Structures are given as structure tokens and as C-alpha cells.
PDB file of N, CA and C in Angstrom:
ATOM      1  N   MET A   1      -2.894   4.720 -22.787  1.00 60.00           N
ATOM      2  CA  MET A   1      -4.485   4.224 -22.376  1.00 60.00           C
ATOM      3  C   MET A   1      -4.192   4.129 -20.898  1.00 60.00           C
ATOM      4  N   PRO A   2      -5.390   4.461 -20.162  1.00 71.00           N
ATOM      5  CA  PRO A   2      -5.420   4.389 -18.683  1.00 71.00           C
ATOM      6  C   PRO A   2      -5.397   2.883 -18.443  1.00 71.00           C
ATOM      7  N   GLY A   3      -4.933   2.553 -17.258  1.00 81.00           N
ATOM      8  CA  GLY A   3      -5.121   1.135 -16.693  1.00 81.00           C
ATOM      9  C   GLY A   3      -6.408   0.884 -15.800  1.00 81.00           C
ATOM     10  N   LEU A   4      -6.545  -0.087 -15.071  1.00 90.00           N
ATOM     11  CA  LEU A   4      -7.603  -0.444 -14.226  1.00 90.00           C
ATOM     12  C   LEU A   4      -7.509   0.644 -13.026  1.00 90.00           C
ATOM     13  N   ILE A   5      -8.636   1.036 -12.361  1.00 90.00           N
ATOM     14  CA  ILE A   5      -8.755   1.700 -11.294  1.00 90.00           C
ATOM     15  C   ILE A   5      -9.337   0.955 -10.155  1.00 90.00           C
ATOM     16  N   GLU A   6      -8.627   0.834  -8.755  1.00 88.00           N
ATOM     17  CA  GLU A   6      -8.964   0.276  -7.588  1.00 88.00           C
ATOM     18  C   GLU A   6      -9.671   1.187  -6.690  1.00 88.00           C
ATOM     19  N   ALA A   7     -10.856   1.269  -6.465  1.00 89.00           N
ATOM     20  CA  ALA A   7     -11.620   2.437  -5.795  1.00 89.00           C
ATOM     21  C   ALA A   7     -11.712   2.110  -4.317  1.00 89.00           C
ATOM     22  N   HIS A   8     -11.507   0.863  -3.714  1.00 89.00           N
ATOM     23  CA  HIS A   8     -11.734   0.615  -2.326  1.00 89.00           C
ATOM     24  C   HIS A   8     -10.621  -0.314  -1.970  1.00 89.00           C
ATOM     25  N   SER A   9      -9.432   0.347  -1.515  1.00 85.00           N
ATOM     26  CA  SER A   9      -8.332  -0.572  -1.021  1.00 85.00           C
ATOM     27  C   SER A   9      -7.883  -0.193   0.299  1.00 85.00           C
ATOM     28  N   HIS A  10      -7.425  -1.112   0.885  1.00 83.00           N
ATOM     29  CA  HIS A  10      -6.592  -0.677   2.292  1.00 83.00           C
ATOM     30  C   HIS A  10      -5.316  -1.108   2.052  1.00 83.00           C
ATOM     31  N   ILE A  11      -4.393  -0.488   1.373  1.00 81.00           N
ATOM     32  CA  ILE A  11      -3.023  -1.004   0.940  1.00 81.00           C
ATOM     33  C   ILE A  11      -2.027  -1.115   1.974  1.00 81.00           C
ATOM     34  N   LEU A  12      -2.193  -0.555   3.259  1.00 83.00           N
ATOM     35  CA  LEU A  12      -1.477  -0.869   4.404  1.00 83.00           C
ATOM     36  C   LEU A  12      -1.926  -2.016   5.080  1.00 83.00           C
ATOM     37  N   LEU A  13      -2.697  -2.920   4.636  1.00 83.00           N
ATOM     38  CA  LEU A  13      -3.134  -3.913   5.453  1.00 83.00           C
ATOM     39  C   LEU A  13      -2.882  -5.333   4.472  1.00 83.00           C
ATOM     40  N   HIS A  14      -2.657  -6.479   5.258  1.00 77.00           N
ATOM     41  CA  HIS A  14      -2.341  -7.661   4.636  1.00 77.00           C
ATOM     42  C   HIS A  14      -3.706  -8.191   4.457  1.00 77.00           C
ATOM     43  N   PRO A  15      -3.728  -8.990   3.409  1.00 76.00           N
ATOM     44  CA  PRO A  15      -5.126  -9.970   3.282  1.00 76.00           C
ATOM     45  C   PRO A  15      -5.316 -10.687   4.479  1.00 76.00           C
ATOM     46  N   TYR A  16      -6.545 -10.625   5.216  1.00 73.00           N
ATOM     47  CA  TYR A  16      -6.930 -11.326   6.323  1.00 73.00           C
ATOM     48  C   TYR A  16      -6.465 -12.832   6.383  1.00 73.00           C
ATOM     49  N   SER A  17      -6.420 -13.436   5.247  1.00 78.00           N
ATOM     50  CA  SER A  17      -5.891 -14.680   5.191  1.00 78.00           C
ATOM     51  C   SER A  17      -4.402 -14.997   5.449  1.00 78.00           C
ATOM     52  N   GLU A  18      -3.716 -13.802   5.609  1.00 78.00           N
ATOM     53  CA  GLU A  18      -2.205 -14.017   5.982  1.00 78.00           C
ATOM     54  C   GLU A  18      -1.988 -13.554   7.420  1.00 78.00           C
ATOM     55  N   THR A  19      -2.698 -12.311   8.046  1.00 79.00           N
ATOM     56  CA  THR A  19      -2.425 -11.975   9.114  1.00 79.00           C
ATOM     57  C   THR A  19      -3.758 -11.311   9.705  1.00 79.00           C
ATOM     58  N   LEU A  20      -4.108 -11.668  10.776  1.00 79.00           N
ATOM     59  CA  LEU A  20      -5.262 -11.055  11.636  1.00 79.00           C
ATOM     60  C   LEU A  20      -5.080  -9.562  11.584  1.00 79.00           C
ATOM     61  N   TRP A  21      -6.188  -8.790  11.391  1.00 80.00           N
ATOM     62  CA  TRP A  21      -6.381  -7.448  11.611  1.00 80.00           C
ATOM     63  C   TRP A  21      -5.302  -6.793  12.865  1.00 80.00           C
ATOM     64  N   ASN A  22      -5.942  -7.215  14.049  1.00 78.00           N
ATOM     65  CA  ASN A  22      -5.465  -7.071  15.415  1.00 78.00           C
ATOM     66  C   ASN A  22      -3.707  -7.111  15.473  1.00 78.00           C
ATOM     67  N   ASP A  23      -3.324  -8.300  14.891  1.00 81.00           N
ATOM     68  CA  ASP A  23      -1.868  -8.718  14.907  1.00 81.00           C
ATOM     69  C   ASP A  23      -1.182  -7.484  13.885  1.00 81.00           C
ATOM     70  N   GLN A  24      -1.446  -7.036  12.776  1.00 78.00           N
ATOM     71  CA  GLN A  24      -0.806  -6.227  11.959  1.00 78.00           C
ATOM     72  C   GLN A  24      -0.837  -5.048  12.518  1.00 78.00           C
ATOM     73  N   VAL A  25      -1.952  -4.362  12.823  1.00 82.00           N
ATOM     74  CA  VAL A  25      -2.129  -3.020  13.344  1.00 82.00           C
ATOM     75  C   VAL A  25      -1.540  -2.808  14.713  1.00 82.00           C
ATOM     76  N   ALA A  26      -1.813  -3.576  15.698  1.00 83.00           N
ATOM     77  CA  ALA A  26      -1.123  -3.527  16.994  1.00 83.00           C
ATOM     78  C   ALA A  26       0.291  -4.004  17.170  1.00 83.00           C
ATOM     79  N   HIS A  27       0.792  -4.889  16.357  1.00 85.00           N
ATOM     80  CA  HIS A  27       1.904  -5.564  16.823  1.00 85.00           C
ATOM     81  C   HIS A  27       3.173  -5.246  15.621  1.00 85.00           C
ATOM     82  N   GLU A  28       2.716  -5.004  14.370  1.00 85.00           N
ATOM     83  CA  GLU A  28       3.864  -4.643  13.327  1.00 85.00           C
ATOM     84  C   GLU A  28       4.270  -3.185  13.255  1.00 85.00           C
ATOM     85  N   SER A  29       5.474  -2.914  13.205  1.00 87.00           N
ATOM     86  CA  SER A  29       5.948  -1.579  13.242  1.00 87.00           C
ATOM     87  C   SER A  29       5.509  -0.920  12.065  1.00 87.00           C
ATOM     88  N   LEU A  30       5.552   0.405  11.859  1.00 87.00           N
ATOM     89  CA  LEU A  30       5.211   1.056  10.869  1.00 87.00           C
ATOM     90  C   LEU A  30       6.159   0.978   9.739  1.00 87.00           C
ATOM     91  N   SER A  31       7.388   0.786   9.988  1.00 86.00           N
ATOM     92  CA  SER A  31       8.486   0.435   8.688  1.00 86.00           C
ATOM     93  C   SER A  31       7.955  -0.731   8.274  1.00 86.00           C
ATOM     94  N   LEU A  32       7.831  -1.899   8.887  1.00 85.00           N
ATOM     95  CA  LEU A  32       7.253  -3.175   8.247  1.00 85.00           C
ATOM     96  C   LEU A  32       6.136  -3.123   7.555  1.00 85.00           C
ATOM     97  N   ARG A  33       5.178  -2.182   7.965  1.00 84.00           N
ATOM     98  CA  ARG A  33       4.027  -2.084   7.190  1.00 84.00           C
ATOM     99  C   ARG A  33       4.217  -1.258   5.801  1.00 84.00           C
ATOM    100  N   VAL A  34       5.004  -0.333   5.854  1.00 85.00           N
ATOM    101  CA  VAL A  34       5.437   0.474   4.826  1.00 85.00           C
ATOM    102  C   VAL A  34       6.052  -0.427   3.879  1.00 85.00           C
ATOM    103  N   ARG A  35       7.231  -1.318   4.174  1.00 84.00           N
ATOM    104  CA  ARG A  35       7.576  -2.208   3.401  1.00 84.00           C
ATOM    105  C   ARG A  35       6.630  -3.266   2.622  1.00 84.00           C
ATOM    106  N   ALA A  36       5.713  -3.685   3.457  1.00 81.00           N
ATOM    107  CA  ALA A  36       4.768  -4.496   2.690  1.00 81.00           C
ATOM    108  C   ALA A  36       3.955  -3.706   1.799  1.00 81.00           C
ATOM    109  N   GLN A  37       3.427  -2.414   2.174  1.00 82.00           N
ATOM    110  CA  GLN A  37       2.892  -1.561   1.267  1.00 82.00           C
ATOM    111  C   GLN A  37       3.558  -1.587  -0.202  1.00 82.00           C
ATOM    112  N   THR A  38       4.815  -1.193   0.048  1.00 82.00           N
ATOM    113  CA  THR A  38       5.671  -1.143  -1.387  1.00 82.00           C
ATOM    114  C   THR A  38       5.422  -2.397  -2.100  1.00 82.00           C
ATOM    115  N   ASN A  39       5.573  -3.538  -1.527  1.00 80.00           N
ATOM    116  CA  ASN A  39       5.249  -4.903  -2.202  1.00 80.00           C
ATOM    117  C   ASN A  39       3.971  -4.863  -2.757  1.00 80.00           C
ATOM    118  N   HIS A  40       3.016  -4.574  -1.997  1.00 81.00           N
ATOM    119  CA  HIS A  40       1.629  -4.446  -2.519  1.00 81.00           C
ATOM    120  C   HIS A  40       1.147  -3.482  -3.633  1.00 81.00           C
ATOM    121  N   LEU A  41       1.809  -2.295  -3.572  1.00 81.00           N
ATOM    122  CA  LEU A  41       1.684  -1.459  -4.643  1.00 81.00           C
ATOM    123  C   LEU A  41       2.458  -1.996  -6.073  1.00 81.00           C
ATOM    124  N   ARG A  42       3.610  -2.692  -5.900  1.00 80.00           N
ATOM    125  CA  ARG A  42       4.222  -3.223  -7.050  1.00 80.00           C
ATOM    126  C   ARG A  42       3.347  -4.382  -7.595  1.00 80.00           C
ATOM    127  N   SER A  43       2.788  -5.090  -6.805  1.00 83.00           N
ATOM    128  CA  SER A  43       1.853  -6.297  -7.437  1.00 83.00           C
ATOM    129  C   SER A  43       0.795  -5.685  -7.886  1.00 83.00           C
ATOM    130  N   THR A  44       0.001  -4.686  -7.284  1.00 83.00           N
ATOM    131  CA  THR A  44      -0.903  -3.862  -7.924  1.00 83.00           C
ATOM    132  C   THR A  44      -0.649  -3.331  -9.355  1.00 83.00           C
ATOM    133  N   LEU A  45       0.382  -2.802  -9.428  1.00 80.00           N
ATOM    134  CA  LEU A  45       0.765  -2.044 -10.712  1.00 80.00           C
ATOM    135  C   LEU A  45       1.110  -3.089 -11.658  1.00 80.00           C
ATOM    136  N   LEU A  46       1.679  -4.217 -11.454  1.00 82.00           N
ATOM    137  CA  LEU A  46       1.989  -5.203 -12.265  1.00 82.00           C
ATOM    138  C   LEU A  46       0.688  -5.933 -12.765  1.00 82.00           C
ATOM    139  N   ALA A  47      -0.483  -5.917 -11.937  1.00 86.00           N
ATOM    140  CA  ALA A  47      -1.688  -6.606 -12.320  1.00 86.00           C
ATOM    141  C   ALA A  47      -2.331  -5.587 -13.378  1.00 86.00           C
ATOM    142  N   GLY A  48      -1.850  -4.406 -13.593  1.00 87.00           N
ATOM    143  CA  GLY A  48      -2.594  -3.496 -14.357  1.00 87.00           C
ATOM    144  C   GLY A  48      -3.337  -2.509 -13.991  1.00 87.00           C
ATOM    145  N   PHE A  49      -3.284  -2.209 -12.579  1.00 86.00           N
ATOM    146  CA  PHE A  49      -3.844  -1.031 -11.933  1.00 86.00           C
ATOM    147  C   PHE A  49      -2.870   0.065 -11.999  1.00 86.00           C
ATOM    148  N   THR A  50      -3.616   1.264 -12.266  1.00 82.00           N
ATOM    149  CA  THR A  50      -2.633   2.724 -12.301  1.00 82.00           C
ATOM    150  C   THR A  50      -3.126   3.504 -11.339  1.00 82.00           C
ATOM    151  N   THR A  51      -4.297   3.239 -10.914  1.00 84.00           N
ATOM    152  CA  THR A  51      -4.908   4.388  -9.801  1.00 84.00           C
ATOM    153  C   THR A  51      -5.543   3.555  -8.578  1.00 84.00           C
ATOM    154  N   ILE A  52      -5.034   4.047  -7.606  1.00 84.00           N
ATOM    155  CA  ILE A  52      -5.576   3.223  -6.319  1.00 84.00           C
ATOM    156  C   ILE A  52      -6.182   4.311  -5.214  1.00 84.00           C
ATOM    157  N   ARG A  53      -7.310   3.990  -4.618  1.00 85.00           N
ATOM    158  CA  ARG A  53      -7.702   5.131  -3.754  1.00 85.00           C
ATOM    159  C   ARG A  53      -7.807   4.135  -2.440  1.00 85.00           C
ATOM    160  N   ASP A  54      -6.895   4.787  -1.615  1.00 83.00           N
ATOM    161  CA  ASP A  54      -6.577   3.875  -0.202  1.00 83.00           C
ATOM    162  C   ASP A  54      -7.602   4.486   0.784  1.00 83.00           C
ATOM    163  N   LEU A  55      -8.467   3.574   1.458  1.00 84.00           N
ATOM    164  CA  LEU A  55      -9.481   4.243   2.337  1.00 84.00           C
ATOM    165  C   LEU A  55      -9.234   4.034   3.830  1.00 84.00           C
ATOM    166  N   GLY A  56      -7.883   4.306   4.060  1.00 78.00           N
ATOM    167  CA  GLY A  56      -7.594   4.362   5.493  1.00 78.00           C
ATOM    168  C   GLY A  56      -6.248   3.611   5.685  1.00 78.00           C
ATOM    169  N   THR A  57      -5.334   4.126   6.418  1.00 78.00           N
ATOM    170  CA  THR A  57      -4.198   3.593   6.868  1.00 78.00           C
ATOM    171  C   THR A  57      -4.230   2.569   8.073  1.00 78.00           C
ATOM    172  N   GLU A  58      -5.120   2.514   8.698  1.00 80.00           N
ATOM    173  CA  GLU A  58      -5.542   1.692   9.669  1.00 80.00           C
ATOM    174  C   GLU A  58      -4.229   1.976  10.627  1.00 80.00           C
ATOM    175  N   GLY A  59      -4.087   3.046  11.296  1.00 79.00           N
ATOM    176  CA  GLY A  59      -3.127   3.501  12.215  1.00 79.00           C
ATOM    177  C   GLY A  59      -1.792   3.678  11.801  1.00 79.00           C
ATOM    178  N   ALA A  60      -1.661   3.868  10.490  1.00 82.00           N
ATOM    179  CA  ALA A  60      -0.335   4.124   9.885  1.00 82.00           C
ATOM    180  C   ALA A  60      -0.066   5.738   9.669  1.00 82.00           C
ATOM    181  N   GLY A  61      -0.931   6.423  10.147  1.00 83.00           N
ATOM    182  CA  GLY A  61      -0.539   7.912   9.949  1.00 83.00           C
ATOM    183  C   GLY A  61      -0.892   8.316   8.453  1.00 83.00           C
ATOM    184  N   TYR A  62       0.186   8.892   7.723  1.00 86.00           N
ATOM    185  CA  TYR A  62       0.080   9.543   6.573  1.00 86.00           C
ATOM    186  C   TYR A  62       1.171   8.753   5.687  1.00 86.00           C
ATOM    187  N   ALA A  63       1.245   7.380   6.149  1.00 85.00           N
ATOM    188  CA  ALA A  63       2.484   6.734   5.289  1.00 85.00           C
ATOM    189  C   ALA A  63       1.832   6.531   3.700  1.00 85.00           C
ATOM    190  N   ASP A  64       0.699   6.313   3.579  1.00 83.00           N
ATOM    191  CA  ASP A  64       0.169   6.173   2.144  1.00 83.00           C
ATOM    192  C   ASP A  64       0.715   7.447   1.463  1.00 83.00           C
ATOM    193  N   VAL A  65       0.275   8.712   1.981  1.00 84.00           N
ATOM    194  CA  VAL A  65       0.780  10.109   1.305  1.00 84.00           C
ATOM    195  C   VAL A  65       2.149   9.905   1.063  1.00 84.00           C
ATOM    196  N   GLY A  66       3.037   9.629   2.281  1.00 83.00           N
ATOM    197  CA  GLY A  66       4.539   9.636   1.907  1.00 83.00           C
ATOM    198  C   GLY A  66       5.071   8.836   0.915  1.00 83.00           C
ATOM    199  N   LEU A  67       4.375   7.645   0.465  1.00 80.00           N
ATOM    200  CA  LEU A  67       4.764   6.704  -0.721  1.00 80.00           C
ATOM    201  C   LEU A  67       4.356   7.343  -1.822  1.00 80.00           C
ATOM    202  N   LYS A  68       3.265   7.852  -2.051  1.00 81.00           N
ATOM    203  CA  LYS A  68       2.654   8.621  -3.074  1.00 81.00           C
ATOM    204  C   LYS A  68       3.642   9.887  -3.581  1.00 81.00           C
ATOM    205  N   GLN A  69       4.008  10.424  -2.435  1.00 82.00           N
ATOM    206  CA  GLN A  69       5.181  11.606  -2.606  1.00 82.00           C
ATOM    207  C   GLN A  69       6.417  11.040  -3.316  1.00 82.00           C
ATOM    208  N   ALA A  70       6.844   9.967  -2.621  1.00 78.00           N
ATOM    209  CA  ALA A  70       8.250   9.098  -3.149  1.00 78.00           C
ATOM    210  C   ALA A  70       7.942   8.820  -4.417  1.00 78.00           C
ATOM    211  N   CYS A  71       6.720   8.003  -4.735  1.00 75.00           N
ATOM    212  CA  CYS A  71       6.560   7.974  -6.489  1.00 75.00           C
ATOM    213  C   CYS A  71       6.598   9.135  -7.147  1.00 75.00           C
ATOM    214  N   ASN A  72       6.201  10.093  -6.900  1.00 76.00           N
ATOM    215  CA  ASN A  72       6.061  11.369  -7.848  1.00 76.00           C
ATOM    216  C   ASN A  72       7.651  11.890  -7.764  1.00 76.00           C
ATOM    217  N   ARG A  73       8.297  11.645  -6.796  1.00 75.00           N
ATOM    218  CA  ARG A  73       9.592  12.142  -6.809  1.00 75.00           C
ATOM    219  C   ARG A  73      10.647  11.327  -7.282  1.00 75.00           C
ATOM    220  N   GLU A  74      10.068   9.997  -7.871  1.00 68.00           N
ATOM    221  CA  GLU A  74      11.017   8.975  -8.412  1.00 68.00           C
ATOM    222  C   GLU A  74      11.986   8.615  -7.549  1.00 68.00           C
ATOM    223  N   SER A  75      11.603   8.555  -5.970  1.00 60.00           N
ATOM    224  CA  SER A  75      12.425   7.855  -4.996  1.00 60.00           C
ATOM    225  C   SER A  75      12.517   6.463  -5.038  1.00 60.00           C
ATOM    226  N   PHE A  76      11.528   5.755  -5.656  1.00 59.00           N
ATOM    227  CA  PHE A  76      11.545   4.303  -5.681  1.00 59.00           C
ATOM    228  C   PHE A  76      12.110   3.961  -7.180  1.00 59.00           C
ATOM    229  N   PRO A  77      12.401   2.730  -7.282  1.00 57.00           N
ATOM    230  CA  PRO A  77      12.590   2.249  -8.606  1.00 57.00           C
ATOM    231  C   PRO A  77      11.464   2.105  -9.528  1.00 57.00           C
ATOM    232  N   VAL A  78      11.720   2.298 -10.699  1.00 48.00           N
ATOM    233  CA  VAL A  78      10.566   2.288 -11.775  1.00 48.00           C
ATOM    234  C   VAL A  78       9.959   1.076 -11.835  1.00 48.00           C
ATOM    235  N   ARG A  79      10.436  -0.003 -11.289  1.00 52.00           N
ATOM    236  CA  ARG A  79       9.643  -1.205 -11.332  1.00 52.00           C
ATOM    237  C   ARG A  79       8.598  -1.406 -10.096  1.00 52.00           C
ATOM    238  N   VAL A  80       8.794  -0.223  -9.124  1.00 52.00           N
ATOM    239  CA  VAL A  80       7.635  -0.223  -8.052  1.00 52.00           C
ATOM    240  C   VAL A  80       6.688   0.915  -8.566  1.00 52.00           C
ATOM    241  N   CYS A  81       7.230   2.050  -8.971  1.00 53.00           N
ATOM    242  CA  CYS A  81       6.153   3.066  -9.354  1.00 53.00           C
ATOM    243  C   CYS A  81       6.087   3.437 -10.891  1.00 53.00           C
ATOM    244  N   SER A  82       5.077   3.588 -11.394  1.00 49.00           N
ATOM    245  CA  SER A  82       5.120   3.895 -12.668  1.00 49.00           C
ATOM    246  C   SER A  82       4.144   4.826 -13.394  1.00 49.00           C
TER     247      SER A  82
END
């Protein structure tokens, strides 16, 4: 049975209650943002969502596509990608 679908997310951004948009986009490195995205993806999957539509990487290029490809190639542990 399919899980929940998130149709409007910005998986590469922290919640604004954690970090201001300018601070994370202008001052965090791409590697830190991808690491955070991996944790966000894991939390989202554990919450029951199986499909996520990311509406923009906010300056992170194609990092969202790269993580999707890594999931498809099973480069991540099962606990992160299912």
C-alpha cells in the first residue's frame, strides 16, 4: 500500500524556526546541506511519506537529484531510503 505524498517541500532547507533562510543558503556549505537533507529524508520516510516533490534546492544545484539517484542505487543504508 502506498504511503503519504508530500507535494510541496523544500527538503534542502531547515525549518525557519531553526535557521534563517539567508544563513542556510548563503553560509552553509553544500555538503552540510546534503547531510541535513539526508536526515530530513529519513525523518520524512519514518513519518510514513513515500513520495516527496521537492520544489527547489535553493542554490544547491542538483543535490536533490543526486540523492534520489543514490537511493535508487542503494548507496544509502535501507534505514534512509526505502
